[in-house]
Structures are given as structure tokens and as C-alpha cells.
Short mmCIF file of C-alpha atoms and ligand atoms in Angstrom, two decimals:
data_model
loop_
_atom_site.label_atom_id
_atom_site.label_comp_id
_atom_site.label_asym_id
_atom_site.label_seq_id
_atom_site.Cartn_x
_atom_site.Cartn_y
_atom_site.Cartn_z
CA MET A 1 -33.77 -49.04 17.43
CA ARG A 2 -32.50 -45.94 15.58
CA LEU A 3 -34.62 -43.20 14.01
CA ARG A 4 -33.43 -40.32 11.83
CA ILE A 5 -35.47 -37.17 11.30
CA ALA A 6 -33.94 -35.88 8.09
CA ASN A 7 -33.96 -32.59 6.19
CA GLY A 8 -36.02 -30.61 8.67
CA SER A 9 -35.42 -27.15 10.13
CA LEU A 10 -34.70 -27.46 13.85
CA VAL A 11 -36.12 -24.67 15.98
CA THR A 12 -34.77 -23.84 19.44
CA PRO A 13 -34.72 -20.66 21.55
CA ARG A 14 -31.36 -19.94 19.90
CA GLY A 15 -32.68 -19.94 16.35
CA THR A 16 -33.56 -22.13 13.39
CA SER A 17 -31.10 -24.33 11.52
CA ARG A 18 -31.11 -27.13 9.00
CA ALA A 19 -29.93 -30.31 10.68
CA ASP A 20 -30.74 -34.00 10.99
CA VAL A 21 -31.41 -35.70 14.31
CA VAL A 22 -30.75 -39.33 15.12
CA CYS A 23 -32.47 -40.92 18.10
CA ARG A 24 -31.62 -44.23 19.70
CA ASP A 25 -33.86 -46.12 22.13
CA GLY A 26 -35.95 -43.08 22.91
CA THR A 27 -33.25 -40.47 23.44
CA ILE A 28 -31.44 -38.10 21.10
CA GLU A 29 -28.10 -39.56 20.03
CA ARG A 30 -26.75 -36.90 17.68
CA VAL A 31 -27.75 -33.60 16.09
CA GLY A 32 -26.14 -32.28 12.89
CA ASP A 33 -24.23 -34.47 10.46
CA THR A 34 -25.46 -38.04 10.98
CA ALA A 35 -24.57 -39.53 7.59
CA ASP A 36 -22.31 -42.20 9.13
CA LEU A 37 -25.08 -43.61 11.36
CA ARG A 38 -27.19 -46.55 10.12
CA VAL A 39 -30.83 -46.19 11.09
CA ASP A 40 -33.86 -48.50 11.20
CA GLN A 41 -36.37 -45.81 10.30
CA GLN A 42 -36.16 -42.41 8.63
CA ILE A 43 -38.71 -39.61 8.66
CA ASP A 44 -38.35 -37.09 5.86
CA ALA A 45 -39.01 -33.67 7.35
CA THR A 46 -38.34 -31.68 4.19
CA GLY A 47 -40.20 -28.38 4.45
CA LEU A 48 -41.13 -29.01 8.10
CA LEU A 49 -40.17 -27.22 11.29
CA VAL A 50 -38.88 -29.60 13.95
CA PHE A 51 -39.50 -28.28 17.47
CA PRO A 52 -38.48 -29.87 20.74
CA GLY A 53 -41.66 -31.66 21.90
CA PHE A 54 -44.15 -29.08 23.16
CA ILE A 55 -45.14 -29.05 26.82
CA ASP A 56 -48.54 -27.94 28.11
CA PRO A 57 -47.99 -27.17 31.80
CA HIS A 58 -51.59 -26.33 32.66
CA VAL A 59 -54.13 -29.14 32.17
CA HIS A 60 -57.14 -30.14 34.30
CA SER A 61 -58.10 -33.65 33.16
CA ARG A 62 -60.81 -34.00 35.89
CA ASP A 63 -59.62 -37.52 36.64
CA PRO A 64 -60.51 -39.04 39.07
CA GLY A 65 -63.74 -37.64 40.48
CA LEU A 66 -65.18 -35.56 37.66
CA THR A 67 -64.79 -37.97 34.77
CA HIS A 68 -68.19 -37.01 33.35
CA LYS A 69 -66.32 -33.88 32.15
CA GLU A 70 -63.04 -35.39 30.89
CA ASP A 71 -60.55 -38.14 31.76
CA PHE A 72 -56.84 -38.67 31.44
CA ALA A 73 -57.05 -41.02 28.45
CA HIS A 74 -59.07 -38.41 26.52
CA SER A 75 -56.97 -35.39 27.48
CA THR A 76 -53.69 -37.13 26.66
CA ARG A 77 -55.05 -38.38 23.30
CA ALA A 78 -56.07 -34.80 22.58
CA ALA A 79 -52.60 -33.62 23.59
CA ALA A 80 -50.87 -36.08 21.26
CA ALA A 81 -53.13 -35.17 18.33
CA GLY A 82 -52.44 -31.48 18.90
CA GLY A 83 -48.64 -31.72 19.01
CA VAL A 84 -48.07 -31.84 22.78
CA THR A 85 -45.61 -34.51 23.99
CA THR A 86 -45.73 -33.75 27.73
CA LEU A 87 -48.51 -32.29 29.83
CA LEU A 88 -48.41 -31.20 33.45
CA GLU A 89 -51.57 -32.22 35.25
CA MET A 90 -53.18 -29.85 37.74
CA PRO A 91 -53.83 -31.33 41.20
CA ASN A 92 -57.51 -30.47 41.76
CA ALA A 93 -59.16 -33.77 40.89
CA ILE A 94 -61.04 -35.62 43.64
CA PRO A 95 -59.17 -36.43 45.79
CA PRO A 96 -56.64 -33.70 45.01
CA VAL A 97 -52.89 -34.30 45.10
CA THR A 98 -52.18 -32.95 48.60
CA THR A 99 -49.68 -35.58 49.82
CA ALA A 100 -46.87 -37.71 48.42
CA ALA A 101 -49.09 -40.80 48.88
CA VAL A 102 -51.83 -39.37 46.63
CA PHE A 103 -49.11 -38.27 44.20
CA GLU A 104 -47.89 -41.87 43.81
CA GLU A 105 -51.45 -43.21 43.49
CA ARG A 106 -52.24 -40.65 40.79
CA ALA A 107 -48.98 -41.34 38.95
CA ALA A 108 -49.72 -45.07 38.82
CA GLN A 109 -53.31 -44.55 37.71
CA HIS A 110 -52.47 -42.05 34.95
CA GLY A 111 -49.48 -44.09 33.82
CA ARG A 112 -51.83 -46.87 32.69
CA VAL A 113 -53.74 -44.72 30.18
CA ALA A 114 -51.46 -41.82 29.18
CA PHE A 115 -50.80 -41.17 25.48
CA VAL A 116 -48.16 -38.51 26.28
CA ASP A 117 -45.63 -38.09 29.08
CA PHE A 118 -46.87 -36.23 32.11
CA GLY A 119 -45.77 -34.43 35.25
CA LEU A 120 -47.96 -33.83 38.30
CA TRP A 121 -48.68 -30.66 40.25
CA GLY A 122 -49.32 -30.79 43.99
CA LEU A 123 -52.03 -28.78 45.72
CA ALA A 124 -51.13 -26.25 48.43
CA LEU A 125 -53.93 -25.69 50.93
CA GLY A 126 -52.11 -23.19 53.16
CA SER A 127 -51.67 -24.40 56.72
CA GLU A 128 -53.84 -27.51 56.06
CA ASN A 129 -51.06 -29.43 54.28
CA LEU A 130 -47.95 -27.32 54.94
CA ALA A 131 -46.21 -30.40 56.33
CA ASP A 132 -46.79 -32.28 53.05
CA ILE A 133 -45.17 -29.74 50.71
CA ALA A 134 -41.62 -31.09 51.08
CA GLY A 135 -42.85 -34.64 50.43
CA LEU A 136 -44.64 -33.54 47.25
CA PHE A 137 -41.44 -31.99 45.86
CA ASP A 138 -39.38 -35.00 46.95
CA ALA A 139 -41.80 -37.20 44.98
CA GLY A 140 -41.17 -35.06 41.89
CA ALA A 141 -44.05 -32.57 41.80
CA VAL A 142 -43.41 -29.98 39.07
CA ALA A 143 -44.84 -27.22 41.29
CA VAL A 144 -47.56 -26.72 43.89
CA LYS A 145 -50.70 -24.83 43.02
CA LEU A 146 -52.37 -22.26 45.21
CA PHE A 147 -55.95 -21.44 44.21
CA TRP A 148 -55.55 -18.15 46.00
CA GLY A 149 -58.76 -16.77 47.48
CA TYR A 150 -60.77 -19.96 46.97
CA ALA A 151 -62.36 -21.85 49.85
CA LEU A 152 -62.40 -25.64 49.61
CA ASP A 153 -65.00 -28.27 50.35
CA ARG A 154 -63.76 -30.15 53.45
CA ARG A 155 -65.09 -33.50 52.18
CA THR A 156 -63.86 -33.47 48.58
CA ARG A 157 -61.31 -30.62 48.77
CA SER A 158 -62.76 -29.29 45.53
CA LEU A 159 -63.03 -25.52 45.00
CA VAL A 160 -66.08 -23.82 46.46
CA TYR A 161 -67.37 -21.08 44.18
CA ASN A 162 -70.21 -19.94 46.46
CA VAL A 163 -69.15 -20.08 50.11
CA ALA A 164 -72.45 -18.60 51.38
CA ALA A 165 -74.39 -21.58 50.02
CA GLU A 166 -72.33 -24.12 52.03
CA ALA A 167 -72.60 -25.18 55.69
CA PRO A 168 -69.59 -23.60 57.46
CA GLU A 169 -68.37 -26.93 58.85
CA ASN A 170 -68.00 -28.25 55.29
CA VAL A 171 -65.74 -25.41 54.17
CA ILE A 172 -61.98 -24.95 54.50
CA GLN A 173 -61.70 -21.16 54.36
CA ALA A 174 -59.34 -19.62 51.79
CA PRO A 175 -55.91 -19.23 53.43
CA ASP A 176 -55.13 -15.69 54.61
CA ASN A 177 -51.94 -13.89 53.61
CA GLY A 178 -50.19 -15.03 56.77
CA SER A 179 -50.73 -18.67 55.82
CA VAL A 180 -49.59 -17.97 52.26
CA LEU A 181 -46.44 -16.33 53.66
CA ALA A 182 -45.70 -19.50 55.64
CA LEU A 183 -46.33 -21.55 52.51
CA CYS A 184 -43.88 -19.39 50.53
CA ARG A 185 -41.25 -19.89 53.21
CA GLU A 186 -41.68 -23.66 52.97
CA VAL A 187 -41.64 -23.76 49.15
CA ALA A 188 -38.48 -21.61 49.19
CA ARG A 189 -36.87 -23.90 51.79
CA VAL A 190 -37.31 -26.98 49.60
CA GLY A 191 -36.41 -25.14 46.38
CA GLY A 192 -39.79 -25.62 44.71
CA VAL A 193 -42.11 -23.44 42.67
CA LEU A 194 -45.46 -22.05 43.81
CA GLY A 195 -47.98 -21.58 40.97
CA ALA A 196 -50.63 -19.09 41.99
CA HIS A 197 -54.08 -18.21 40.70
CA CYS A 198 -53.94 -14.46 41.27
CA GLU A 199 -57.33 -12.72 41.60
CA ASP A 200 -57.94 -10.88 44.86
CA ARG A 201 -61.12 -12.19 46.46
CA GLY A 202 -62.02 -8.90 48.20
CA VAL A 203 -61.82 -6.92 44.98
CA ILE A 204 -64.00 -9.47 43.17
CA ASP A 205 -66.57 -9.62 45.99
CA ALA A 206 -66.93 -5.83 45.94
CA ALA A 207 -67.20 -5.74 42.14
CA GLU A 208 -69.89 -8.43 42.20
CA ARG A 209 -71.83 -6.47 44.80
CA GLU A 210 -71.63 -3.37 42.58
CA VAL A 211 -73.07 -5.27 39.60
CA GLY A 212 -75.72 -6.47 42.04
CA HIS A 213 -77.30 -9.28 40.00
CA PRO A 214 -76.19 -12.36 38.04
CA VAL A 215 -74.23 -11.11 35.04
CA GLY A 216 -76.35 -10.81 31.92
CA SER A 217 -73.83 -9.55 29.40
CA TYR A 218 -70.13 -10.00 28.75
CA ALA A 219 -69.56 -6.38 29.76
CA GLU A 220 -71.11 -7.10 33.16
CA PHE A 221 -69.03 -10.26 33.46
CA LEU A 222 -65.88 -8.15 33.01
CA GLN A 223 -67.18 -5.57 35.50
CA ALA A 224 -67.69 -8.30 38.08
CA ARG A 225 -64.14 -9.64 37.61
CA PRO A 226 -61.94 -6.60 37.09
CA ALA A 227 -58.27 -6.64 36.10
CA THR A 228 -57.47 -4.77 39.33
CA ALA A 229 -58.20 -8.00 41.22
CA GLU A 230 -55.36 -9.64 39.29
CA ALA A 231 -52.89 -6.77 39.73
CA VAL A 232 -53.55 -6.49 43.49
CA SER A 233 -53.01 -10.20 43.96
CA ILE A 234 -49.79 -10.21 41.90
CA ALA A 235 -48.48 -7.24 43.92
CA ILE A 236 -49.07 -9.21 47.14
CA ALA A 237 -47.42 -12.29 45.58
CA ALA A 238 -44.40 -10.13 44.72
CA GLU A 239 -44.07 -8.95 48.32
CA LEU A 240 -44.38 -12.49 49.69
CA SER A 241 -41.77 -13.68 47.19
CA ALA A 242 -39.46 -10.79 48.06
CA ALA A 243 -39.81 -11.58 51.77
CA THR A 244 -39.11 -15.31 51.42
CA ASN A 245 -37.16 -15.70 48.15
CA CYS A 246 -39.89 -18.15 47.04
CA ARG A 247 -40.23 -18.67 43.29
CA ILE A 248 -43.81 -17.74 42.46
CA HIS A 249 -45.25 -18.37 39.00
CA VAL A 250 -48.40 -16.42 38.18
CA VAL A 251 -50.56 -18.74 36.10
CA HIS A 252 -52.97 -17.53 33.40
CA THR A 253 -52.09 -13.82 33.51
CA SER A 254 -54.89 -11.99 31.70
CA SER A 255 -54.40 -8.22 31.87
CA ALA A 256 -52.15 -5.26 31.10
CA VAL A 257 -52.14 -4.18 34.76
CA GLY A 258 -51.26 -7.74 35.78
CA ILE A 259 -48.27 -7.66 33.41
CA ARG A 260 -47.27 -4.25 34.79
CA ALA A 261 -47.21 -5.73 38.30
CA VAL A 262 -45.10 -8.70 37.11
CA ARG A 263 -42.61 -6.40 35.35
CA ARG A 264 -42.29 -4.15 38.36
CA ALA A 265 -41.45 -7.15 40.55
CA GLN A 266 -38.99 -8.63 38.04
CA GLY A 267 -37.33 -5.22 37.68
CA GLU A 268 -36.66 -5.26 41.41
CA GLY A 269 -35.14 -8.74 41.30
CA VAL A 270 -38.13 -10.56 42.78
CA ARG A 271 -38.32 -14.21 41.67
CA LEU A 272 -41.73 -13.88 40.07
CA THR A 273 -42.50 -15.37 36.64
CA ALA A 274 -45.69 -15.45 34.59
CA GLU A 275 -47.77 -17.61 32.27
CA THR A 276 -50.52 -16.65 29.89
CA CYS A 277 -52.83 -18.80 27.74
CA PRO A 278 -53.75 -18.91 24.04
CA HIS A 279 -57.31 -17.74 24.69
CA TYR A 280 -56.07 -14.43 26.11
CA LEU A 281 -53.79 -14.02 23.09
CA ALA A 282 -56.40 -14.99 20.48
CA PHE A 283 -59.71 -13.58 21.74
CA THR A 284 -60.98 -10.29 23.19
CA GLN A 285 -64.34 -9.25 24.62
CA ALA A 286 -65.36 -8.45 21.04
CA ASP A 287 -65.52 -12.20 20.32
CA ALA A 288 -68.08 -12.86 23.07
CA GLY A 289 -71.05 -12.34 20.75
CA GLN A 290 -69.88 -15.05 18.39
CA VAL A 291 -68.12 -17.49 20.74
CA GLY A 292 -70.56 -17.09 23.65
CA GLY A 293 -70.33 -19.07 26.90
CA LEU A 294 -67.49 -21.21 25.53
CA MET A 295 -65.11 -18.36 26.23
CA LYS A 296 -66.07 -17.97 29.87
CA VAL A 297 -62.89 -18.47 31.88
CA TYR A 298 -61.42 -17.15 35.16
CA PRO A 299 -59.75 -14.73 34.95
CA PRO A 300 -61.79 -13.46 32.01
CA ILE A 301 -60.70 -12.71 28.45
CA ARG A 302 -60.55 -8.91 28.39
CA THR A 303 -59.84 -6.03 25.98
CA LEU A 304 -57.64 -5.51 22.93
CA ASP A 305 -55.25 -3.40 25.06
CA ASP A 306 -54.88 -6.28 27.52
CA GLN A 307 -54.20 -8.64 24.65
CA ALA A 308 -51.55 -6.32 23.19
CA ALA A 309 -49.80 -6.11 26.58
CA LEU A 310 -49.78 -9.91 26.89
CA TRP A 311 -48.27 -10.32 23.41
CA GLU A 312 -45.57 -7.82 24.27
CA ALA A 313 -44.83 -9.75 27.47
CA VAL A 314 -44.56 -13.04 25.56
CA ARG A 315 -42.11 -11.48 23.12
CA ASP A 316 -39.93 -9.64 25.64
CA GLY A 317 -39.61 -12.55 28.09
CA THR A 318 -41.76 -11.20 30.92
CA ILE A 319 -43.88 -14.31 30.24
CA VAL A 320 -41.66 -17.39 30.29
CA SER A 321 -44.19 -20.14 29.63
CA LEU A 322 -47.59 -20.64 27.99
CA GLY A 323 -50.25 -23.11 29.14
CA SER A 324 -53.67 -24.00 27.80
CA ASP A 325 -55.58 -24.12 31.12
CA HIS A 326 -57.47 -27.04 29.57
CA ALA A 327 -60.56 -27.21 31.81
CA PRO A 328 -63.38 -29.20 30.18
CA HIS A 329 -67.06 -29.30 31.08
CA THR A 330 -70.03 -31.08 29.49
CA LEU A 331 -71.90 -29.53 26.56
CA ALA A 332 -74.96 -29.06 28.78
CA GLU A 333 -72.94 -27.29 31.47
CA LYS A 334 -71.34 -24.89 29.00
CA SER A 335 -74.70 -24.08 27.36
CA GLN A 336 -76.26 -22.59 30.51
CA GLY A 337 -75.54 -18.98 29.66
CA LEU A 338 -72.86 -16.62 30.88
CA ALA A 339 -73.94 -16.37 34.53
CA ALA A 340 -74.54 -20.08 35.20
CA ALA A 341 -72.01 -21.78 32.92
CA PRO A 342 -68.89 -23.00 34.72
CA ALA A 343 -65.59 -21.30 33.83
CA GLY A 344 -63.11 -23.21 31.68
CA LEU A 345 -62.53 -24.25 28.08
CA LEU A 346 -60.83 -26.95 26.01
CA GLY A 347 -57.26 -26.09 25.14
CA VAL A 348 -54.74 -28.93 25.18
CA GLU A 349 -55.41 -29.94 21.56
CA THR A 350 -55.46 -26.40 20.15
CA ILE A 351 -52.65 -24.67 22.09
CA VAL A 352 -50.00 -25.62 19.54
CA PRO A 353 -52.04 -25.03 16.34
CA VAL A 354 -53.23 -21.63 17.63
CA LEU A 355 -49.70 -20.49 18.51
CA VAL A 356 -48.23 -21.86 15.28
CA HIS A 357 -50.86 -19.78 13.46
CA GLU A 358 -49.74 -16.68 15.37
CA MET A 359 -46.09 -17.50 14.69
CA LEU A 360 -46.75 -17.79 10.95
CA GLY A 361 -48.69 -14.54 11.09
CA GLY A 362 -45.57 -12.84 12.48
CA ARG A 363 -46.71 -12.19 16.04
CA LEU A 364 -44.23 -14.55 17.64
CA PRO A 365 -40.78 -15.55 16.30
CA PRO A 366 -40.20 -19.34 16.03
CA ASP A 367 -37.39 -19.21 18.61
CA ARG A 368 -39.74 -17.59 21.15
CA LEU A 369 -42.36 -20.29 20.46
CA ALA A 370 -39.71 -22.95 21.19
CA ALA A 371 -38.90 -21.09 24.43
CA VAL A 372 -42.38 -20.50 25.84
CA LEU A 373 -43.89 -23.82 24.77
CA SER A 374 -40.95 -26.10 25.38
CA GLU A 375 -37.55 -25.15 26.77
CA GLY A 376 -38.60 -22.33 29.10
CA THR A 377 -41.44 -24.47 30.45
CA ALA A 378 -39.14 -27.46 30.99
CA ARG A 379 -36.64 -25.27 32.86
CA LEU A 380 -39.28 -23.61 35.01
CA TYR A 381 -40.80 -26.91 36.14
CA GLY A 382 -37.56 -28.83 36.72
CA LEU A 383 -37.79 -31.07 33.64
CA TYR A 384 -34.83 -29.70 31.66
CA PRO A 385 -32.77 -31.03 29.90
CA ARG A 386 -34.61 -34.35 29.81
CA LYS A 387 -37.51 -32.43 28.22
CA GLY A 388 -37.42 -29.21 26.20
CA ALA A 389 -34.04 -29.73 24.54
CA LEU A 390 -32.76 -30.87 21.15
CA THR A 391 -29.48 -32.12 22.57
CA PRO A 392 -27.87 -35.55 22.87
CA GLY A 393 -29.16 -37.43 25.90
CA SER A 394 -32.51 -35.65 25.98
CA ASP A 395 -35.78 -37.53 25.42
CA ALA A 396 -36.48 -37.88 21.68
CA ASP A 397 -39.67 -35.79 21.79
CA PHE A 398 -40.52 -33.69 18.74
CA THR A 399 -43.39 -31.75 17.25
CA LEU A 400 -43.20 -31.48 13.45
CA VAL A 401 -45.00 -28.47 12.01
CA ASP A 402 -45.94 -27.94 8.37
CA PRO A 403 -45.87 -24.16 7.82
CA ALA A 404 -47.33 -24.40 4.29
CA SER A 405 -50.70 -26.00 5.07
CA THR A 406 -53.86 -24.79 6.77
CA THR A 407 -55.99 -26.23 9.58
CA ILE A 408 -59.66 -25.48 10.13
CA VAL A 409 -60.56 -26.17 13.73
CA ASP A 410 -63.46 -28.62 13.82
CA SER A 411 -64.90 -29.51 17.24
CA ALA A 412 -66.15 -32.83 15.86
CA ARG A 413 -62.56 -33.90 15.14
CA LEU A 414 -61.19 -33.09 18.60
CA HIS A 415 -60.32 -35.93 20.98
CA SER A 416 -61.67 -34.67 24.30
CA LEU A 417 -64.68 -36.36 25.92
CA HIS A 418 -66.92 -33.39 25.10
CA PRO A 419 -65.39 -31.83 22.01
CA GLN A 420 -66.39 -28.17 21.85
CA SER A 421 -63.80 -25.59 20.91
CA ALA A 422 -63.95 -21.82 21.22
CA TRP A 423 -61.90 -21.87 17.98
CA HIS A 424 -64.45 -24.03 16.09
CA GLY A 425 -64.61 -23.02 12.44
CA ARG A 426 -61.50 -20.82 12.56
CA PRO A 427 -58.91 -21.32 9.82
CA LEU A 428 -55.37 -21.50 11.21
CA ARG A 429 -52.16 -21.20 9.23
CA GLY A 430 -49.92 -24.26 9.48
CA SER A 431 -50.62 -27.73 10.78
CA ILE A 432 -49.15 -30.35 13.09
CA SER A 433 -47.73 -33.09 10.85
CA MET A 434 -46.40 -35.39 13.49
CA THR A 435 -45.96 -35.83 17.24
CA ILE A 436 -43.04 -37.99 18.33
CA LEU A 437 -42.65 -39.23 21.92
CA ARG A 438 -39.34 -40.82 22.94
CA GLY A 439 -38.71 -41.88 19.35
CA HIS A 440 -42.22 -43.21 18.64
CA VAL A 441 -44.67 -41.50 16.30
CA ILE A 442 -47.77 -41.04 18.47
CA ALA A 443 -49.85 -38.86 16.12
CA ARG A 444 -49.92 -38.05 12.43
CA SER A 445 -51.94 -35.20 10.88
CA GLY A 446 -54.22 -34.89 13.91
CA GLU A 447 -54.86 -38.61 14.33
CA VAL A 448 -53.46 -40.60 17.24
CA VAL A 449 -51.54 -43.76 16.31
CA GLY A 450 -50.50 -46.66 18.54
CA GLU A 451 -51.06 -47.60 22.15
CA PRO A 452 -50.73 -45.33 25.17
CA ARG A 453 -47.05 -45.14 26.06
CA GLY A 454 -46.94 -42.02 28.25
CA ARG A 455 -44.91 -42.07 31.46
CA LEU A 456 -44.59 -39.95 34.56
CA VAL A 457 -41.71 -37.45 34.51
CA ARG A 458 -40.51 -36.47 37.97
CA ALA A 459 -39.26 -32.92 38.36
CA LYS A 460 -35.85 -32.19 39.82
CA HIS A 461 -35.70 -28.69 41.20
CA GLU A 462 -32.34 -27.30 42.09
CA ARG A 463 -32.26 -25.46 45.35
CA SER A 464 -31.50 -21.82 44.77
CA SER A 465 -27.91 -20.75 45.16
CA SER A 466 -29.16 -17.41 46.44
CA THR A 467 -30.43 -17.46 50.00
CA SER A 468 -29.65 -13.82 50.56
CA HIS A 469 -32.50 -11.39 50.96
CA HIS A 470 -30.23 -8.48 50.15
CA PRO A 471 -31.95 -6.84 47.17
CA SER A 472 -28.92 -6.48 44.94
CA ALA A 473 -27.77 -10.07 45.51
CA ALA A 474 -31.30 -11.31 44.92
CA MET A 475 -31.55 -9.26 41.74
CA LEU A 476 -28.30 -10.66 40.37
CA ALA A 477 -29.34 -14.24 41.11
CA PHE A 478 -32.77 -13.73 39.60
CA THR A 479 -31.41 -12.04 36.49
CA ARG A 480 -29.18 -15.06 35.95
CA GLU A 481 -32.19 -17.35 36.40
CA LEU A 482 -34.28 -15.39 33.92
CA GLU A 483 -31.45 -15.45 31.40
CA GLU A 484 -31.34 -19.22 31.77
CA VAL A 485 -35.04 -19.45 31.06
CA ILE A 486 -35.02 -17.01 28.19
CA SER A 487 -31.76 -17.26 26.31
CA PRO A 488 -29.66 -20.20 27.47
CA ASP A 489 -26.72 -21.18 25.33
CA LEU A 490 -26.43 -24.90 25.68
CA MET A 491 -26.86 -25.96 22.06
CA PRO A 492 -23.65 -27.53 20.74
CA ALA A 493 -21.98 -25.03 18.40
CA THR A 494 -21.30 -27.74 15.82
CA VAL A 495 -25.00 -27.89 15.02
CA PHE A 496 -24.88 -24.44 13.60
CA GLU A 497 -21.47 -24.48 11.97
CA ALA A 498 -22.34 -27.16 9.45
CA THR A 499 -25.75 -25.90 8.47
CA ALA A 500 -27.15 -23.12 6.37
CA PRO A 501 -29.89 -20.92 7.84
CA ALA A 502 -33.38 -22.11 6.99
CA PRO A 503 -35.52 -20.04 4.66
CA ASP A 504 -38.23 -17.97 6.27
CA ALA A 505 -41.13 -20.23 7.12
ZN1 ZN B 1 -56.31 -23.78 35.63
#
């Protein structure tokens, strides 16, 4: 079965070019001049931007255990409709993915209902499952997640938000820095990646005590969860990474001081990378009046200065990957007001449309979008070049974007179990015309077509060539790694020779 995507503008981290792509049996066969190849099906992509299939590395589908909030069939349908071809599922369902055995169970269960391809995160509990970390990476975990500073319920291993309200015997205390150091050593030994939620618990506890009562306004919410908590935690992560050579990825970075801490570490050759999310790039505290409790997330959406710093970091490569932090709740739960509503919002279906809108508005060049939403993410999580590449042999995953049309976000049209978007009613430039997974069209103009055909993708992490802790050697190795994530040069030159540059989209 051969498919040609004809007349489109291909976008990669190395630029945009006019070229056709022919796919055979789910993988890319040729890019460039394909006139001599007979095909069974042709998609005319005239006027469209053809991106390597977008990857959302940060999704909480709540399945199993919390399926009153969301489930994997719904989140992967939403992903397909929104232009995502692969999502990476966070491990904190019930039971969480703490061992290779749970990993395989979860993979089998999700594989029956997935509309897009998926990778799985493992959960790092500190000393509790240190012996299981190697097995998780051997099974193909894309990374392990540390909910730093959070205690866990001993029975369900779900996060405990209010430790004082729980009986002590039911709580696994948040791991101390010594346990996190041991974890870093182990992740470094097996060549994996540690994804960390970075908000220092002590700083938050003190800030909450200063506010002194349940937060009543968005300003108080920000006071109770200051950016300093993020920066302090990232600074500690940087030291632990420097001491162990562990790759640490700071998920959902939200602040200017957080970015400053990431840059400082990167400048010293520490193997620290960062993610941010569309909600930090699209909203500020000024939107709280209109959007309300729907924009309550941890860490919080902050000021215009924080947003500007995050945009700068996305453009200059300090941030290598974007994720939605899709974290659904029921309508009733999210309507409880700022203090009581749980943190988390819908994102997997809007991450691509929101960022395409920003790209068309000039805030993000198309090549950077291809990097932070596809290739850079695939490289970071050990999925490249099977995912994230428009090169022969890679999976035939594509997201086709129409730059000339407009989308108005409508919660009622979203595919999650409880559709409620913080972007509801917002007009966005551009639209997702088509999502293609391994050569099959899985969504057209926001509607899912066909049966679930998503499969597990197992990560392959290469063990670091640099084991030296000597700062200059570490810096050289890390600089090479960053260059690979940001500006790799693996696209065949022939693609560009034969094609004229595309007009500005
Ligand atoms: Zn998350």
C-alpha cells in the first residue's frame, strides 16, 4: 500500500521546503522527487504545511483508576483530532507504572483502545522502587517521573495533596534529596531520563502559611505558590545532575526565574533540559477573571514577564520540548472555585492548534515548532528517528496544517470525556486539516476517522558517551547533545536541492 502526500510544504527543524513524500506500508519510502513511483492513494497538500507527526509528551489520561475524569480511548481520540500522532502517557494512574510488570500490563491495556501511538512513562518513588528503575527503561519507558516534594498514598500510590489529613501509616513521605540523589545515580547508570516536577515543598508550605487561609483570589493563589519554589527546586536538580551526570528534564517550567536557573545550569554544561506548556505561553494572571478555575494548574500560570521569558526560552533552545500536561477533571470538580478545584486542564487536543496560532502570529518560526513539538521531543525521549523525522524509514506520521483558515475553539466539539477548554471561544489562526498515523488518515478537520490503530512505541535510550564528571568534558558532551536536539542535520540534502523555498505561510 503506497500513499503520496503531494504538493505540500514540508517543515522540519532545518527549514521549510516544497517536496512530495511517498509512504509504503506505514513508513516513509522517499522524500523529494517521487514522480516515478506508482501509488494507491494520493493526498493533495497544496497550500498546506506538512509537519512530522506531532508528539505530546505530557498526558495524564487517568486510566485505569480515575476513569470518571478521562480514559485512554477519549484522550487518544482527542489527540488524533487535534493533530497529535503520538502521546507519552504519564505514570500516575492507579496503580501507577512503578515496575516493568505494570508497564507491560498498561501497554497491553492501552494498546486495545489507542487512536494514536503512545509511549509510557515510569514513576520514580525514590528509594521505594529504586530497584525497578532499570527494568522500566529496559521495557522501553520514555522517562521516569519524579513528583518531587509530593507524598504518596501507600495503598493507591496516588499523590497526596494534604499530608496532614492522612493517617501517617497510609503515607509514603516525599523522598528527601538524598534519595533523589540515589535515584539520579541509578537513572544515569542506565542511561535514562528523569522528568521532574520542580516546586520546592518547603517554599510552598511557608508561602501558604503566610497567606494563612484558603486562597480567595488569583493573586493569593500566586502568592501561595511562588516562582521561587520552582527556581529553588531547579537549582537543586542542577546540582544533583552535575554530581551524577543524570539527564534531568524539568517538566512544565512556568517562570522567568525557573528559566534563569535552567540557563545557568546549561551554561555550565549540566545535562538539564526543560519543557513548558501552551497554557503558560498563551495565558497570564490577567486571564483569570475570564477563564476562572479552568486555568488552575500547578505550577500556576503567572505574569506577562514570566510568559515573555518562556517564549524567549522556546525560541533560543533553552526549552527543547513542549507538552500539554493534559490533566482532566469532571465539570463539577473544576467548578468548585479556585481554592477547592483540583489543578489541571485539558490540553492534548488544543496543544497543536494553539501553537500553530502562535506560529502564524510570528511568535514561533515553523522550524522551531517542528523541533519542540516533534523532532526535539522524539530525540529527548528516545523515539528518534522512528518518530519525529521526515526521512526514509521513519514512521509515516504527519500533521497537515492549513495556515489560511481559522479555528474557533468550542468545548462542545472536543473529544475528551468532560470537554471544557480554557481556550473555549477563542479564535485561532490556522487549522489542523489532517492527522496521519503510519500512513493512515486518522482525523480530518477535527473529526476522528476509522478504528483505533495506535500502538506502543518503546524508547531506546543510548547510554551517554560521557561518564566523566570533569566540568569541561561534561560541558562538551552536553553541548553536543543540545546541538543534536536543537539543530541536527540529518535531512538528506537532495530534498532541498530540487525544491524551491515555500512562500511565507
Ligand atoms: Zn503533569
